Tab-separated table of C-alpha atoms and ligand atoms in Angstrom:
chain	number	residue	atom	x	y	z
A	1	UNK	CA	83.872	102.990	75.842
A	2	UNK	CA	83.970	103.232	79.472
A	3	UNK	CA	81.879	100.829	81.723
A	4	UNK	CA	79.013	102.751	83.300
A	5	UNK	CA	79.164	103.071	86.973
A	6	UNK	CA	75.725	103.219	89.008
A	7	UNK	CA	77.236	101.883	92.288
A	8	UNK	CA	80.717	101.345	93.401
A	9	UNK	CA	81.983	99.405	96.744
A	10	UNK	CA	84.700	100.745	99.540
A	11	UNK	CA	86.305	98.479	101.959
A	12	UNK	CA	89.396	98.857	104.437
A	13	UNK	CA	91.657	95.777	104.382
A	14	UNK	CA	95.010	94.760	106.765
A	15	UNK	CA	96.146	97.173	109.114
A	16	UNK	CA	94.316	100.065	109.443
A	17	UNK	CA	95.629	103.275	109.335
A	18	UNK	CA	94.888	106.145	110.432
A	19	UNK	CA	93.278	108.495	107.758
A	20	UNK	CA	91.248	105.745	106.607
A	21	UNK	CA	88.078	106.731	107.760
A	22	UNK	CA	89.101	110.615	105.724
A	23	UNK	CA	89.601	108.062	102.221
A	24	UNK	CA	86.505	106.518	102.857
A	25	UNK	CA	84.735	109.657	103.369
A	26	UNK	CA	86.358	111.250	100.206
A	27	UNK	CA	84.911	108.345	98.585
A	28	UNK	CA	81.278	108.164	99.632
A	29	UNK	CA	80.988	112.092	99.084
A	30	UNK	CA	83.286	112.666	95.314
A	31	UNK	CA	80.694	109.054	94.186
A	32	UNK	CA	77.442	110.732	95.576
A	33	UNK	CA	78.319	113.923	94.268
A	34	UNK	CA	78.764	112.075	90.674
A	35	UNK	CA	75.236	110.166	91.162
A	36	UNK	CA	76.681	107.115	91.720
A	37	UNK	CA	75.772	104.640	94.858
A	38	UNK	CA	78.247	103.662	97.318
A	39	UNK	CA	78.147	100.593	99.213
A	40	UNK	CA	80.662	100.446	102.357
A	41	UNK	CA	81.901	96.349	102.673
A	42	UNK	CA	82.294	95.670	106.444
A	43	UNK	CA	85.397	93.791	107.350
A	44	UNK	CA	87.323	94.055	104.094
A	45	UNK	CA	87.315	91.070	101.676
A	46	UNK	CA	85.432	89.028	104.049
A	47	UNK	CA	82.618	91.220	103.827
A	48	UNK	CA	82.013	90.340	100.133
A	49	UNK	CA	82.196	86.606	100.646
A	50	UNK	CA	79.947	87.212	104.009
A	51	UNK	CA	77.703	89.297	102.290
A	52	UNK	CA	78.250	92.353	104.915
A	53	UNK	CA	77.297	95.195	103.026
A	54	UNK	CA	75.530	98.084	103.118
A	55	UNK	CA	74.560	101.397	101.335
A	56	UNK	CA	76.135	104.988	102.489
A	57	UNK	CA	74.941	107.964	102.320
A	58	UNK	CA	76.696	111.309	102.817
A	59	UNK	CA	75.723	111.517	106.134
A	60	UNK	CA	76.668	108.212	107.240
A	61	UNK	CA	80.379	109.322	106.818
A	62	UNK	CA	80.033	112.410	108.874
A	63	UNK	CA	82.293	113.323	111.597
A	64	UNK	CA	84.239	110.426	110.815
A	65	UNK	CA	87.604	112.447	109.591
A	66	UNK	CA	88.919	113.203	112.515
A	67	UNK	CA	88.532	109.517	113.907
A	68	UNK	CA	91.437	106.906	113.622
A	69	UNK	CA	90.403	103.147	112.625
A	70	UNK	CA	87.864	102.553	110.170
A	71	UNK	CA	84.780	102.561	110.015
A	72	UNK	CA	84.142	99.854	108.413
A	73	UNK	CA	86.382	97.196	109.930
A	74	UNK	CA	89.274	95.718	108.822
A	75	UNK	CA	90.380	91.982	108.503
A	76	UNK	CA	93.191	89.760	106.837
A	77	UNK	CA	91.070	87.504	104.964
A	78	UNK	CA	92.417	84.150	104.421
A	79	UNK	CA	89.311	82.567	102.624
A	80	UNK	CA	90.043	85.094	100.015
A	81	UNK	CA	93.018	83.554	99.167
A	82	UNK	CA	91.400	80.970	97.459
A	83	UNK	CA	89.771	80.615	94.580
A	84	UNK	CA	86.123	79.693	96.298
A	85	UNK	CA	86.662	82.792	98.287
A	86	UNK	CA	87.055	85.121	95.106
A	87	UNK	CA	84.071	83.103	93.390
A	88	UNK	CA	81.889	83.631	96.547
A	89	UNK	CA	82.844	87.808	96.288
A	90	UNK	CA	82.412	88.412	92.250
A	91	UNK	CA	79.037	86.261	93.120
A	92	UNK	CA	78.501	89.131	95.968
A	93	UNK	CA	79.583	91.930	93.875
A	94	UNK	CA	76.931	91.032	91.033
A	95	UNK	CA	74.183	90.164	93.443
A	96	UNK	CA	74.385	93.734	94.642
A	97	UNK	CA	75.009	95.778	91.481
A	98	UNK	CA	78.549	96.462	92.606
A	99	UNK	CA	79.959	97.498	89.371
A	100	UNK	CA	83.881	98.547	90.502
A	101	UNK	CA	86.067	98.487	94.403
A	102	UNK	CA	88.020	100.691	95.775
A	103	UNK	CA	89.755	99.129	98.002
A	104	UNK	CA	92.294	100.853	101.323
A	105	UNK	CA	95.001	99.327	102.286
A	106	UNK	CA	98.370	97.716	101.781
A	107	UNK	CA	100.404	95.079	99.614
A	108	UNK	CA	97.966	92.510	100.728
A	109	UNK	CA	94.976	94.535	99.940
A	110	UNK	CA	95.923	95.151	96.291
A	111	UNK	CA	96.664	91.184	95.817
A	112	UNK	CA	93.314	90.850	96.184
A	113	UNK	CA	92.272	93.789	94.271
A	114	UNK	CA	94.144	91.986	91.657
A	115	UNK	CA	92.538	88.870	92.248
A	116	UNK	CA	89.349	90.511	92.202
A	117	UNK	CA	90.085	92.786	88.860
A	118	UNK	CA	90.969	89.367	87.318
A	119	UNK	CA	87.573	87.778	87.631
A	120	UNK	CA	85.374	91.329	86.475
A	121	UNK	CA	84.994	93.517	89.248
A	122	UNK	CA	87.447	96.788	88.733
A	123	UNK	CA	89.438	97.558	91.473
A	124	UNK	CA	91.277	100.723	92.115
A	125	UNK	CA	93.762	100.893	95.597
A	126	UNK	CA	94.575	103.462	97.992
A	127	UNK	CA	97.454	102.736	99.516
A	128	UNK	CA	96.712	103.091	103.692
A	129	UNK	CA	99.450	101.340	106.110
A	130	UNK	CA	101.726	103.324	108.512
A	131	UNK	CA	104.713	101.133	107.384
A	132	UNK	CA	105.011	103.710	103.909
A	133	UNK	CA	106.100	100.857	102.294
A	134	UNK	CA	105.031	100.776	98.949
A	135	UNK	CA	107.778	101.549	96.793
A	136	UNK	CA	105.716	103.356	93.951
A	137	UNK	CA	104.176	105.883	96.209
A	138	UNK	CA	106.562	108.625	98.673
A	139	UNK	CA	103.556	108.218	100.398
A	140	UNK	CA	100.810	105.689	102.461
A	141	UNK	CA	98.031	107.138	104.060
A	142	UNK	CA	98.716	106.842	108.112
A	143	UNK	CA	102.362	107.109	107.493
A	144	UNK	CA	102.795	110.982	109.481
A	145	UNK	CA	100.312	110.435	112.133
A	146	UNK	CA	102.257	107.178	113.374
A	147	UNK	CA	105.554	109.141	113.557
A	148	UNK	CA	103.678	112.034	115.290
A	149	UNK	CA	102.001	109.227	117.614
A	150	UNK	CA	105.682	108.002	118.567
A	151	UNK	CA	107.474	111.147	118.611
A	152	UNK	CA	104.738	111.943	121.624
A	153	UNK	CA	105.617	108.395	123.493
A	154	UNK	CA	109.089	108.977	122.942
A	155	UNK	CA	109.541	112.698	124.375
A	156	UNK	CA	107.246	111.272	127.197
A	157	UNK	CA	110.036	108.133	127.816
A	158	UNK	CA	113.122	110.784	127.570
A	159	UNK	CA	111.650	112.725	130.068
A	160	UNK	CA	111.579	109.717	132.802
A	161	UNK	CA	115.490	108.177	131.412
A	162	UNK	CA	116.654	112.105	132.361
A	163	UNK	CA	115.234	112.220	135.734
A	164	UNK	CA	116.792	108.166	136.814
A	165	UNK	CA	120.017	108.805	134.464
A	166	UNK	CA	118.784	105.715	132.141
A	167	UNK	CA	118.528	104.287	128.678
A	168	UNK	CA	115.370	103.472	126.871
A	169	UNK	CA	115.351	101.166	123.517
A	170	UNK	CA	112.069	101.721	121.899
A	171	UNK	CA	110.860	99.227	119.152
A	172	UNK	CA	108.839	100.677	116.580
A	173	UNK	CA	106.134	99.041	114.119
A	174	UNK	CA	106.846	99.446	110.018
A	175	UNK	CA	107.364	95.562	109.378
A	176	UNK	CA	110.880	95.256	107.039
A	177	UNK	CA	110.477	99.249	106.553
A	178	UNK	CA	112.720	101.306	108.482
A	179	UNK	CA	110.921	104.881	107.707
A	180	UNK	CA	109.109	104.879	110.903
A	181	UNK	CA	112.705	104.894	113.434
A	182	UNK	CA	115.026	106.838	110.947
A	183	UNK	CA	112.795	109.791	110.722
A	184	UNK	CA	111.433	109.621	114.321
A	185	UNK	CA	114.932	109.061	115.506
A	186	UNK	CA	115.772	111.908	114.047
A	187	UNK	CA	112.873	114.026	115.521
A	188	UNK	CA	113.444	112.838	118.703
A	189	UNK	CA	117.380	113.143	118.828
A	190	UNK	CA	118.141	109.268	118.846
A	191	UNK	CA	121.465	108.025	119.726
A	192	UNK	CA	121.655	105.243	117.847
A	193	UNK	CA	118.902	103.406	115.631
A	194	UNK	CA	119.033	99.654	113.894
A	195	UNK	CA	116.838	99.309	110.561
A	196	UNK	CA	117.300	95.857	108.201
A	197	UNK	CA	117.879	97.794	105.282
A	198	UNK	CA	121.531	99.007	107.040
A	199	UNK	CA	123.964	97.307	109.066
A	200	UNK	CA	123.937	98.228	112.680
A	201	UNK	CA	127.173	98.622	114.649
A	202	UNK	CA	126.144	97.001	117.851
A	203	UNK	CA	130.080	97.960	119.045
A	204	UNK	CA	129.679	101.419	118.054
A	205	UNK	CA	126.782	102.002	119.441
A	206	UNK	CA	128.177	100.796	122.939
A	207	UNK	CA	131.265	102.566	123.146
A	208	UNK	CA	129.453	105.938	122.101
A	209	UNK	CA	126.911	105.088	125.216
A	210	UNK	CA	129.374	105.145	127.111
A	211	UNK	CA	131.348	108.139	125.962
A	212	UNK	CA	127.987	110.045	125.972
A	213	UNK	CA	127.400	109.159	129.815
A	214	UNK	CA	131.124	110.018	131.155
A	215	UNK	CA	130.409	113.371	129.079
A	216	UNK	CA	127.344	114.250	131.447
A	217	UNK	CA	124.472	112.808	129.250
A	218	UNK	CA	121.916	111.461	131.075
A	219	UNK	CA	119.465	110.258	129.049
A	220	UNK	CA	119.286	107.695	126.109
A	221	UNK	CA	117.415	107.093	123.469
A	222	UNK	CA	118.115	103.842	120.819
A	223	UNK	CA	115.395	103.430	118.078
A	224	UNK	CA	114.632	99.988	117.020
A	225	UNK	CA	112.902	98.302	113.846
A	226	UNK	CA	110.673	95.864	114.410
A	227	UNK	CA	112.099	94.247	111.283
A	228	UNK	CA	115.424	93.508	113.305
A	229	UNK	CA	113.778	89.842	114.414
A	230	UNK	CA	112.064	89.066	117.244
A	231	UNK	CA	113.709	89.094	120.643
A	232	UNK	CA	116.039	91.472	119.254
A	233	UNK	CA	115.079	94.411	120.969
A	234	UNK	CA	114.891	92.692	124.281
A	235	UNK	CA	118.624	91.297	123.392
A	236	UNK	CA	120.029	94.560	122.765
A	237	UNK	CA	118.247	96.441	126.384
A	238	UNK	CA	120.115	93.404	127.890
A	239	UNK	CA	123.330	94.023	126.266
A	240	UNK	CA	123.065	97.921	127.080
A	241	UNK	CA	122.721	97.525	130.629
A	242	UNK	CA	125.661	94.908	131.084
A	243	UNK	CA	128.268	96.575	129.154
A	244	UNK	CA	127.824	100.329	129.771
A	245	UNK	CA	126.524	100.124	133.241
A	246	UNK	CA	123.655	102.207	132.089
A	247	UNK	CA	119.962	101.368	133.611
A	248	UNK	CA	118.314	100.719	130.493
A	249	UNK	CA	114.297	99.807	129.903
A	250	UNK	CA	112.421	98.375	126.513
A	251	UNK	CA	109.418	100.030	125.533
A	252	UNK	CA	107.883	98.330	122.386
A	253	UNK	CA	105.336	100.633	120.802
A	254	UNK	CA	103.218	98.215	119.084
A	255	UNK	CA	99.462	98.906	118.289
A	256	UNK	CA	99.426	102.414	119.808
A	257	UNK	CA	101.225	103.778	116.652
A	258	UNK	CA	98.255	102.837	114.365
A	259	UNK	CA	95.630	104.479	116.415
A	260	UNK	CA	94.856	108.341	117.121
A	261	UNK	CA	93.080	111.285	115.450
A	262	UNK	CA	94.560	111.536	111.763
A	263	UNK	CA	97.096	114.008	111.351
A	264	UNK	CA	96.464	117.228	108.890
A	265	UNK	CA	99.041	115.786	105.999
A	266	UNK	CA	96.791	112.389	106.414
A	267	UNK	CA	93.572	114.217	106.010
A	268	UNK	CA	94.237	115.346	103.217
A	269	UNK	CA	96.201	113.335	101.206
A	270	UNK	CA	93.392	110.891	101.907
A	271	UNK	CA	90.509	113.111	100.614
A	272	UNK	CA	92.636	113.621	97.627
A	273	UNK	CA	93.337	110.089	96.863
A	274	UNK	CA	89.218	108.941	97.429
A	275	UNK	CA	88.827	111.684	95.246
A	276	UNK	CA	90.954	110.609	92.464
A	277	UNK	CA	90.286	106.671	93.068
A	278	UNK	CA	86.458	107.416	91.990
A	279	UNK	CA	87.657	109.395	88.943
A	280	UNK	CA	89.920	107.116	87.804
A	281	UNK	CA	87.011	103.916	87.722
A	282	UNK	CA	84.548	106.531	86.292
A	283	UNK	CA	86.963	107.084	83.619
A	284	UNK	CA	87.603	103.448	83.345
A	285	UNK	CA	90.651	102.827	84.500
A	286	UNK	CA	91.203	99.713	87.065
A	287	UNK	CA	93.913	97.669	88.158
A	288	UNK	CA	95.435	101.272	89.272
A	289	UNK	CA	97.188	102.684	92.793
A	290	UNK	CA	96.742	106.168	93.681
A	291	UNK	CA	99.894	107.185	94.164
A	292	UNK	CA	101.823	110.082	95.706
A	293	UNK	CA	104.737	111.411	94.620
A	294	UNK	CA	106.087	114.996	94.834
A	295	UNK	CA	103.153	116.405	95.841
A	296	UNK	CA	101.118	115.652	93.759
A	297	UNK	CA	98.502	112.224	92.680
A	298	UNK	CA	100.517	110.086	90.702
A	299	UNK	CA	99.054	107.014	89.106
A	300	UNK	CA	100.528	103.623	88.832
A	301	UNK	CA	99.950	100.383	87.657
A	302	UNK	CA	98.945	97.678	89.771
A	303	UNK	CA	101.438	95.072	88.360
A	304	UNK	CA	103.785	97.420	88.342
A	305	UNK	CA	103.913	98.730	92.032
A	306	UNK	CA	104.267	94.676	93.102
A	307	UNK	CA	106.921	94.405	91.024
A	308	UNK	CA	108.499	97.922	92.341
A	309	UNK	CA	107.981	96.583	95.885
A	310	UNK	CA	109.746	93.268	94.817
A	311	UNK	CA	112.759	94.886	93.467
A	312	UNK	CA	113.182	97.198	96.677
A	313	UNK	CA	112.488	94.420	98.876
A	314	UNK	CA	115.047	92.614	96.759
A	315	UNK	CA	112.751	89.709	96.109
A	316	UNK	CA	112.584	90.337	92.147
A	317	UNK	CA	114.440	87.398	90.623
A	318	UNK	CA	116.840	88.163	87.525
A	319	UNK	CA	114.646	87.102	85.095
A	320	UNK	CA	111.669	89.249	86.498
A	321	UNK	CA	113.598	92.271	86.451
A	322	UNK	CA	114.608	91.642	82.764
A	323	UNK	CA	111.283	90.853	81.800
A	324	UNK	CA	110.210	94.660	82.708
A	325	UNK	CA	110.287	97.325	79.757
A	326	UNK	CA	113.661	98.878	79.981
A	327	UNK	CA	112.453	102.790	80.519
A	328	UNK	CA	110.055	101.661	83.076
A	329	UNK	CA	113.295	99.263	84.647
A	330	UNK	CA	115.353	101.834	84.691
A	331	UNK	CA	112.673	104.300	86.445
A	332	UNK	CA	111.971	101.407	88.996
A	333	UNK	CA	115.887	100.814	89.695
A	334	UNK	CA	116.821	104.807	89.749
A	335	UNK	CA	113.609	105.218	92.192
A	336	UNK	CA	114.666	101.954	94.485
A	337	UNK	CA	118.174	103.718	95.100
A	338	UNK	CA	116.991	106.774	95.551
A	339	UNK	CA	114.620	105.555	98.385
A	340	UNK	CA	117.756	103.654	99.851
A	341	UNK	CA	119.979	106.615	99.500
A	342	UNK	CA	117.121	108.811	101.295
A	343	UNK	CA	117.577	106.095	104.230
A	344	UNK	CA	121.450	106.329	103.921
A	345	UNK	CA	121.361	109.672	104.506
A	346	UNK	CA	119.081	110.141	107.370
A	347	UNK	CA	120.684	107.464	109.249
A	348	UNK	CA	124.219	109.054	108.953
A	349	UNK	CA	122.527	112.351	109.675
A	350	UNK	CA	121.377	110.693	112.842
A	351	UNK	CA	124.352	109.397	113.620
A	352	UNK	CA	126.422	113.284	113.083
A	353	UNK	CA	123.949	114.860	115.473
A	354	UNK	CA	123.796	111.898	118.312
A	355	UNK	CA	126.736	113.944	120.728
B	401	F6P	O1	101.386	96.868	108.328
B	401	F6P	C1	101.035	97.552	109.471
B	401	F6P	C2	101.535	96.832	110.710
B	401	F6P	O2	101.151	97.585	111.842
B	401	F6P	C3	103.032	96.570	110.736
B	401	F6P	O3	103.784	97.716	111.078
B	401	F6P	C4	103.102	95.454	111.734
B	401	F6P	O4	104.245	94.649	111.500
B	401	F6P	C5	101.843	94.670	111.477
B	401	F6P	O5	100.965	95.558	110.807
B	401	F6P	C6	101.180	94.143	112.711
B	401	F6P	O6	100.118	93.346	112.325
B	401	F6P	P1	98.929	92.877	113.279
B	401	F6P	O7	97.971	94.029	113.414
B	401	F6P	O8	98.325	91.742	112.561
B	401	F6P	O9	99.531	92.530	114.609
């Protein structure tokens, strides 16, 4: 028989993202709205080992959905990592009659949901981080307001490389993930854009700067992943400038992209996903992800979206893979290539349209 639930926890952890606050809202109001208590955990894990809790109501999450950030903090927690750390939160958890977590955030996050699932306090995640990298969902909360966010900086950037006749290489957050420059490149009419999951044609890129510019193109935009290395943007505005003769400039996004007003598809895939995250512990069911695929909520297992992320990041070791089910292996592999071909594509598309 299911567990009975009288009070469940939230907490933000990592990066936040925007959309957050519109998850934890979703929360507060679908566990209220069931009779069950909700405390909000300040500061993520650390909050449960600090003790930094307390209860919500349905009006303390008002007029929070349209605000990026979260409202209650974020941290990467290192004390968690250890073993006193997760002792110090279950101790936390029981003190306060926290009976199940759900927890917002990223990879990281749902370690320690893990962690925390192991040692009797359900967890359920929501997967929140603007880098949409977590391979068993098509989708992470924050994900379409970043790209809106630097769609806006970069139209503001072309407008200033038209007017001087100049070239502008514009690194972009999204960690080993190159999501965040292949689709904005492609909103924003990139010329050329370098993500680690593809080789990038430095010499390519070069000659068709300079092709561009004798054909009356004046302005230039090259999309970079962070995930290239550091210094390697910087490199590359250098390299621009002394072999096509164009005036080029480095603008690295950075923190700007995870801030902002959530975006409508953020809203309310969020308010779905709190919805479904307190369903699913009601019904029992921890050590879960709510997932998006197709449209619609798709559940997966926690194990099994690490491993999924291992495999795409191509971290999974031989015997790992082999150790999976086969139907669920071959799933994982078909749905790894898929999201590589979807990369393959758009980058090529890119590239076809960059004249
Ligand atoms: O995971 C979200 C993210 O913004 C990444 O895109 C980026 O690499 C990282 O977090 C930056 O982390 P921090 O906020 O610790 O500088």
């Amino acid at each position: 028989m299911a567990k009975e639930f009288k009070r469940i926890g939230v907490l933000t952890s990592g990066g936040d993202a925007p959309g957050m606050n519109a998850a934890i809202r979703s929360v507060v109001r679908s566990a209220i709205s069931r009779g069950i208590e909700v405390m909000g955990i300040y500061c993520g894990y650390r909050g449960l080992i600090d003790n930094d809790m307390k209860l919500l109501t349905e009006r303390d999450v008002s007029n929070i959905l349209n605000h990026g950030g979260t409202m209650l903090y974020s941290d990467r927690c290192d004390k968690f990592k250890t073993q006193e750390g997760i002792d110090l939160a279950v101790e936390n958890c029981k003190k306060n009659g926290i009976d199940g977590i759900v927890t917002l955030g990223g990879d990281g996050t749902f370690r320690g949901a893990t962690d925390l699932s192991g040692n009797g306090i359900p967890c359920i995640g929501i997967p929140c981080t603007i880098d949409n990298d977590i391979s068993a969902t098509d989708y992470t909360i924050g994900y379409d307001t970043a790209k809106n966010t630097v769609i806006e900086m970069v139209d503001r950037l072309r407008d200033t490389c038209e007017s001087h006749a100049r070239c502008n290489v514009v690194e972009v957050m999204g960690r080993h993930a190159g999501y965040i420059p292949v689709e904005c490149g492609i909103a924003i009419g990139a010329t050329g854009i370098a993500i680690p999951e593809l080789p990038f044609d430095k010499e390519k890129l070069i000659n068709n700067l300079i092709n561009l510019s004798h054909n009356g193109k004046r302005n230039f935009i090259v999309m970079v992943s962070e995930g290239m290395g550091k210094g390697f943007s910087a490199e590359l505005t250098k390299e621009i400038e002394e072999k096509t003769g164009i005036e080029t400039r480095l603008a690295v996004l950075a923190h700007v992209q995870r801030g902002g007003s959530p975006s409508c598809t953020d809203r309310v895939i969020a308010t779905r996903m709190g919805y479904r995250a307190v369903e699913q512990l009601l019904a029992g069911r921890y050590n879960e992800v709510v997932c998006y695929r197709r449209g619609n909520i798709h559940i997966s297992e926690m194990e099994y979206a690490f491993t999924f992320d291992r495999i795409v990041k191509g971290k999974a070791t031989e015997e790992e893979i082999a150790a999976i089910e086969p139907a669920l292996r071959a799933e994982m592999l078909e749905r790894a290539e898929s999201k590589k071909d979807y990369l393959v594509r758009l980058y090529n598309l890119a590239e076809k349209v960059s004249l």
